[in-house]
CSV table of C-alpha atoms and ligand atoms in Angstrom, one decimal:
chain,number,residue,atom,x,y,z
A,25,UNK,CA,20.6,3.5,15.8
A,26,UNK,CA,20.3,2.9,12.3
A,27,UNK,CA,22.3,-0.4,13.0
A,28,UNK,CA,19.3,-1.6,15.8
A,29,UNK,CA,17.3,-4.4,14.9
A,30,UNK,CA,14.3,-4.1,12.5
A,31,UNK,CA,11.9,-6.1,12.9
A,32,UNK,CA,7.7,-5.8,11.2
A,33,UNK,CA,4.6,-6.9,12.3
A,34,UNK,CA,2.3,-8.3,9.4
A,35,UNK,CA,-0.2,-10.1,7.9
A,36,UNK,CA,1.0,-11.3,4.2
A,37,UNK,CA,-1.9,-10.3,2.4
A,38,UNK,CA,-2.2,-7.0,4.0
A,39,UNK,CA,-1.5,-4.2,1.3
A,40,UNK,CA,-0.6,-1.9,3.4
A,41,UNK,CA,2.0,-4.3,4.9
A,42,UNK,CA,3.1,-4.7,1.8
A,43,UNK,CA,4.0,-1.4,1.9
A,44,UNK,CA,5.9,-1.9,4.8
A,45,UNK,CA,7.6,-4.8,3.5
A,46,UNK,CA,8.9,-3.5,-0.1
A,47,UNK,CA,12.7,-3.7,0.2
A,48,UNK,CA,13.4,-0.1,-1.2
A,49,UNK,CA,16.2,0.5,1.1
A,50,UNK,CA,17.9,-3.0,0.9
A,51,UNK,CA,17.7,-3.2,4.5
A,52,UNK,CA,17.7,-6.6,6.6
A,53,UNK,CA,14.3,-7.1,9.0
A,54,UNK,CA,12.8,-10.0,10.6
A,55,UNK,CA,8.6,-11.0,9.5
A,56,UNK,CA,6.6,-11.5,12.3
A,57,UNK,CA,3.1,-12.8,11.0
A,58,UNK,CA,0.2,-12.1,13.2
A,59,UNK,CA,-2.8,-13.4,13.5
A,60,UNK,CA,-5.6,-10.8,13.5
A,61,UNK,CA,-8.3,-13.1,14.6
A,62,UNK,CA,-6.3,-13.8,17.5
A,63,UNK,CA,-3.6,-10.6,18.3
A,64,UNK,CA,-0.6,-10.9,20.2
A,65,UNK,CA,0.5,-9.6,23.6
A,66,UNK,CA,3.4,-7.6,21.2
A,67,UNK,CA,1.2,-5.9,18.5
A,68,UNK,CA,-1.5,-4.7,21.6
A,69,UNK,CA,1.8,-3.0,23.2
A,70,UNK,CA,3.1,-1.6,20.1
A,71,UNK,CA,0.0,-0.1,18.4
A,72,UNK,CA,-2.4,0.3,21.4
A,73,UNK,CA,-4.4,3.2,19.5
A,74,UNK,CA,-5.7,1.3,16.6
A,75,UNK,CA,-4.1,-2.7,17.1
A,76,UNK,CA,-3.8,-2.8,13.7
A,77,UNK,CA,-0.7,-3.9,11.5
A,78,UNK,CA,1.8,-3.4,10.3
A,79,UNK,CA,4.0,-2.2,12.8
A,80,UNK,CA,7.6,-1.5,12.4
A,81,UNK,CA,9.9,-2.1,15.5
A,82,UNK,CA,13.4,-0.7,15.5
A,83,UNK,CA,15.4,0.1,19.0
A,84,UNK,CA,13.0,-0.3,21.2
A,85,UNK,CA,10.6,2.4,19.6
A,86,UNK,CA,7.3,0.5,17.9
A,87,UNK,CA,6.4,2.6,14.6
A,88,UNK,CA,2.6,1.9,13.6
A,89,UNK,CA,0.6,2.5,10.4
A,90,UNK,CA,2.3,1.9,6.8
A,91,UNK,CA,3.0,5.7,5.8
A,92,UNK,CA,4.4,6.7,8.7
A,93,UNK,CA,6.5,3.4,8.7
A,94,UNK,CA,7.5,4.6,5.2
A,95,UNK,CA,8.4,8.5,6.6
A,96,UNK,CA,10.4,6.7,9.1
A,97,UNK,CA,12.6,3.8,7.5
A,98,UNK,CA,13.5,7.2,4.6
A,99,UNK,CA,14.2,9.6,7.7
A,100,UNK,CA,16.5,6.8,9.5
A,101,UNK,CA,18.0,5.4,7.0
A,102,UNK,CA,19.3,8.7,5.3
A,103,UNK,CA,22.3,7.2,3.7
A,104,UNK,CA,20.2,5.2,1.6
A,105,UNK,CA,18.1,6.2,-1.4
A,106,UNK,CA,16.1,8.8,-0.9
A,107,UNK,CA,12.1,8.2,-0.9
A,108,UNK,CA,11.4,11.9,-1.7
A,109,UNK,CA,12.6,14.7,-4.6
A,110,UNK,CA,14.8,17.9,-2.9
A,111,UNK,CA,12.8,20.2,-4.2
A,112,UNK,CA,10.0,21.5,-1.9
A,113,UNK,CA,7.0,21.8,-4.4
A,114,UNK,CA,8.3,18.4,-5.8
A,115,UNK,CA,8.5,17.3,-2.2
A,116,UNK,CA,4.8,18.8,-1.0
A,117,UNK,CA,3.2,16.9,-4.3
A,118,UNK,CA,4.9,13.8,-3.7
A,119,UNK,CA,2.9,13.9,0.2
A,120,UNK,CA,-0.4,15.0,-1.9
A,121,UNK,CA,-0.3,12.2,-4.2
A,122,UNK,CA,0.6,9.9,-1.7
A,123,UNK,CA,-2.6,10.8,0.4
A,124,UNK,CA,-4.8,10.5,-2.5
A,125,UNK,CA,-3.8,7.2,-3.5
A,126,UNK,CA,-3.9,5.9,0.0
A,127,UNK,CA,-7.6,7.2,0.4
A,128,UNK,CA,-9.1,7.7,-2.9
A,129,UNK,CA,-7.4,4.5,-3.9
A,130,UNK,CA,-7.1,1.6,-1.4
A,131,UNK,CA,-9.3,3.3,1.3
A,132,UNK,CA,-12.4,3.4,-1.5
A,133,UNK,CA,-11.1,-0.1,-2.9
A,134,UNK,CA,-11.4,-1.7,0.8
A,135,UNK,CA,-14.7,0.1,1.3
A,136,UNK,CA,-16.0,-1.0,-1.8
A,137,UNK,CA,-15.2,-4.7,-1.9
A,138,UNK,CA,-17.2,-4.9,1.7
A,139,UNK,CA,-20.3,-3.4,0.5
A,140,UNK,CA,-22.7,-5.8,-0.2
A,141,UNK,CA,-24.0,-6.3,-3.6
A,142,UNK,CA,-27.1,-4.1,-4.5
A,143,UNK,CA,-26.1,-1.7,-2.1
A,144,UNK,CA,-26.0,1.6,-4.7
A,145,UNK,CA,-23.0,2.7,-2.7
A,146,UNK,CA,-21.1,-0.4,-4.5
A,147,UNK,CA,-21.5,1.0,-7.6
A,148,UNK,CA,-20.9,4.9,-6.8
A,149,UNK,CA,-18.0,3.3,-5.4
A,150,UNK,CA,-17.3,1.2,-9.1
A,151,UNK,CA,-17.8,4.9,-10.7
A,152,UNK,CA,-15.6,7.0,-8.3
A,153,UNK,CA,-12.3,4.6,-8.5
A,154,UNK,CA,-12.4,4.6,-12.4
A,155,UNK,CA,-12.3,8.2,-12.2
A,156,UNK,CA,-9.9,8.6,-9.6
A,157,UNK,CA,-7.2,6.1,-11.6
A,158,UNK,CA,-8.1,8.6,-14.7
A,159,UNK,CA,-7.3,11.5,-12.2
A,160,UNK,CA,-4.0,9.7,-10.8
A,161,UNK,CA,-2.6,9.9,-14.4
A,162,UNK,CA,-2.3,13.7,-14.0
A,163,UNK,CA,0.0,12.3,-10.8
A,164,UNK,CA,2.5,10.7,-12.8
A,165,UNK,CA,2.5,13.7,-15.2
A,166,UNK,CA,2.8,16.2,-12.6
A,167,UNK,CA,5.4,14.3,-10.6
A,168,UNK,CA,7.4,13.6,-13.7
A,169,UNK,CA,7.0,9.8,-13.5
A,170,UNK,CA,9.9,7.3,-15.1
A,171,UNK,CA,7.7,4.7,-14.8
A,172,UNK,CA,8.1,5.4,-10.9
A,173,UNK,CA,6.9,8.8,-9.3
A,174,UNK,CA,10.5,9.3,-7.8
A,175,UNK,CA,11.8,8.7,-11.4
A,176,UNK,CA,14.1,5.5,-12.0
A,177,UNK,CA,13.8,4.2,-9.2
A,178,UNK,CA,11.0,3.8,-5.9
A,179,UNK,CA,9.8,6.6,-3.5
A,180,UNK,CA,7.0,7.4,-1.3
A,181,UNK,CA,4.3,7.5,-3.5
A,182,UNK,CA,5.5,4.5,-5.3
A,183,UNK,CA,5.3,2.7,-1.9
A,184,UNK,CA,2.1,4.1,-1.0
A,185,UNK,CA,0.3,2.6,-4.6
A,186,UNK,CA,2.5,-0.5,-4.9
A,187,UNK,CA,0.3,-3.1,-3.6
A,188,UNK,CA,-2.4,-2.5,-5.8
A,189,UNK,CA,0.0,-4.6,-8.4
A,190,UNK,CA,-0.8,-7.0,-6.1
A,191,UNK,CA,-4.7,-6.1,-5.0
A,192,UNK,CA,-5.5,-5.4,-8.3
A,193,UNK,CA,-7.0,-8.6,-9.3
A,194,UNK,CA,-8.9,-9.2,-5.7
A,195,UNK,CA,-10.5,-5.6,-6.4
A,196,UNK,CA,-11.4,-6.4,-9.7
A,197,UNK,CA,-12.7,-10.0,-9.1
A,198,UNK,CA,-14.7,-9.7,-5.7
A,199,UNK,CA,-15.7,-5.6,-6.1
A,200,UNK,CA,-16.1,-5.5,-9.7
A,201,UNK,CA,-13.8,-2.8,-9.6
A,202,UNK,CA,-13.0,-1.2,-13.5
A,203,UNK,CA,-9.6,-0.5,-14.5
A,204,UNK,CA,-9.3,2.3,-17.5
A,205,UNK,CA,-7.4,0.6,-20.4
A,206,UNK,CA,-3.5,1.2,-21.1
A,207,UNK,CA,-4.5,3.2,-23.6
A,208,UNK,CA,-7.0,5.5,-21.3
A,209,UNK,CA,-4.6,5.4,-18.3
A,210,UNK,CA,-1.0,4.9,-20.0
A,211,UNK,CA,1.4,5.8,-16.8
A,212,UNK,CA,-0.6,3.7,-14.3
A,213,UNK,CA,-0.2,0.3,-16.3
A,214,UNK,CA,3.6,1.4,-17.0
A,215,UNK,CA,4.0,1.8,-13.7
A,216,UNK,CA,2.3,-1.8,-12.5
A,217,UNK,CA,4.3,-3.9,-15.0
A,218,UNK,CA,7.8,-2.2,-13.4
A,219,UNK,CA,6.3,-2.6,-10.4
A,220,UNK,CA,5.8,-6.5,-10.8
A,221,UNK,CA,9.5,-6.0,-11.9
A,222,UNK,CA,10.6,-5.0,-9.2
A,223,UNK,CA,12.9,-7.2,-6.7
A,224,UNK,CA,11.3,-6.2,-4.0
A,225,UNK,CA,7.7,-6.7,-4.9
A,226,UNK,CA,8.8,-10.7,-5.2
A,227,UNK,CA,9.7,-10.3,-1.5
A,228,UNK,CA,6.8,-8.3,-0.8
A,229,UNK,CA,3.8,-9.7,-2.7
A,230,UNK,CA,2.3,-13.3,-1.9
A,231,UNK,CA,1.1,-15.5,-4.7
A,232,UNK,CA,-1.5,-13.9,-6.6
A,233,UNK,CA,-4.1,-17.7,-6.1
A,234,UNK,CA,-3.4,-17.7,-2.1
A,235,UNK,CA,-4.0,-14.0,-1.7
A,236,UNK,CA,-6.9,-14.3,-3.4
A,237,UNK,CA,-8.5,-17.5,-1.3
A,238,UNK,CA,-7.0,-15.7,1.7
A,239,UNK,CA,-9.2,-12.4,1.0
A,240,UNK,CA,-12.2,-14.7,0.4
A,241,UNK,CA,-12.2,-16.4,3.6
A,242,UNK,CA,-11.6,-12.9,5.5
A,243,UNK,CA,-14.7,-11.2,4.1
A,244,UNK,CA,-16.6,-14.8,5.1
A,245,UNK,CA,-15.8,-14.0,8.4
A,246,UNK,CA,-15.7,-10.4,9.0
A,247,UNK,CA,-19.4,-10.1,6.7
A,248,UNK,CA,-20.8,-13.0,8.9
A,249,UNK,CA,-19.8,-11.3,12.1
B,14,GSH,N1,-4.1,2.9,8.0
B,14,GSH,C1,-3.5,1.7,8.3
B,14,GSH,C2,-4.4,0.6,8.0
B,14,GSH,C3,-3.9,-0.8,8.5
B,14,GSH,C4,-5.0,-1.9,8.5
B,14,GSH,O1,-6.1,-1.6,8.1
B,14,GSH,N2,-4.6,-3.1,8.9
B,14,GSH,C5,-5.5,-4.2,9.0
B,14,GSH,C6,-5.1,-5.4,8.1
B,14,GSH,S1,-5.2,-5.0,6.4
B,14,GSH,C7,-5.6,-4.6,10.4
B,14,GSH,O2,-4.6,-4.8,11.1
B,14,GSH,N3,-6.8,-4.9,10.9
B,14,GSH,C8,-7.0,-5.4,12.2
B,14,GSH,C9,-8.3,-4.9,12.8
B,14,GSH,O3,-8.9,-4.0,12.2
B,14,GSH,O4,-8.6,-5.2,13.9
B,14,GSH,C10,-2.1,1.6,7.7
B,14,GSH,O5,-1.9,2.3,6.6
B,14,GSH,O6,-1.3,0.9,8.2
């Protein structure tokens, strides 16, 4: 099984494709780039609940949303590096900081960049992220990090926050999104420079100019609709 065919459904600029896509377990897969404006007859079949990407198909079986992507390519690929500590506690707050970054993080991030501008939710959302990176630094404390949260090298919750070495400027230029300082928020700006260092985020992350242009014309579209 492990041997089957991998193949994933994305959109490049997607971060939570990008999750999808970071080569932690060295495997070989086959991109298939959809286009959302316009889905295909294959990403309707395999995610028929929410006919979003990415989508990971392997065997036969169609594997949608990025976390549970991630839960499965660890649990299937068992021989490979493992995306999660042994012990249980270590195990538990790996899946709690993983949840918090995926909603407190990109979910607000998302939310945030599509508000319009005067809207006082924009700025409550400006407030909450700062605080919630401040928060996330306990994380990396209580997790141990090394600059990753799995230690030397990448696991779940390094997956799960990843693409916001790529985001990061897109948030920050079209939401107004603050960043604490390296000095207020040490183990997250440790942890996006190895990130940017890492092989698989060359793989996984488009250029930082055409994501941006790309995220542009999106929110055109989608805010005019
Ligand atoms: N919770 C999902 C979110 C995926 C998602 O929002 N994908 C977007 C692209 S960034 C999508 O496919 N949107 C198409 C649509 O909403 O119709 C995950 O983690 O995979």
């Amino acid at each position: 099984m492990a041997t089957d065919s991998v193949k994933l459904l994305i959109v490049r600029a997607s971060p939570y494709a990008m999750r999808a896509i970071l080569e932690a377990k060295g495997l070989k897969y086959e991109l298939i780039e959809e286009n959302l404006s316009a889905k295909s007859q294959l990403l309707l079949e395999s995610n028929p609940v929410y006919k979003k990407i990415p989508v990971l198909l392997h065997g036969g079986k169609a594997i949608p949303e990025s976390l549970f992507i991630v839960l499965y390519v660890d649990e299937a690929w068992p021989e490979r590096a493992a995306f999660f500590p042994k012990d249980p506690y270590a195990r538990a707050m790996t899946h709690f900081w993983g949840d918090f970054i995926d909603k407190k993080i990109f979910q607000l991030a998302v939310s945030t960049m599509k508000t319009k501008k005067g809207d006082p939710k924009k700025e409550a959302g400006v407030s909450e992220l700062y605080e919630n990176f401040l928060t996330l630094e306990s994380g990396f404390t209580q997790l141990d990090a090394k600059p990753f949260f799995n230690g030397a090298g990448i696991g779940y919750a390094d997956i799960c926050l990843a693409p916001l070495a790529a985001w990061l400027r897109v948030f920050v230029e079209l939401a107004g999104i603050r960043v604490p300082t390296a000095e207020e928020a040490p183990k997250l700006h440790k942890f996006l420079s190895a990130i940017r260092e890492h092989p698989g985020s060359k793989v996984a992350f488009p250029d930082p100019d055409e994501l941006l242009s790309y995220v542009i014309l999106h929110l055109k579209k989608t805010m005019a609709a």
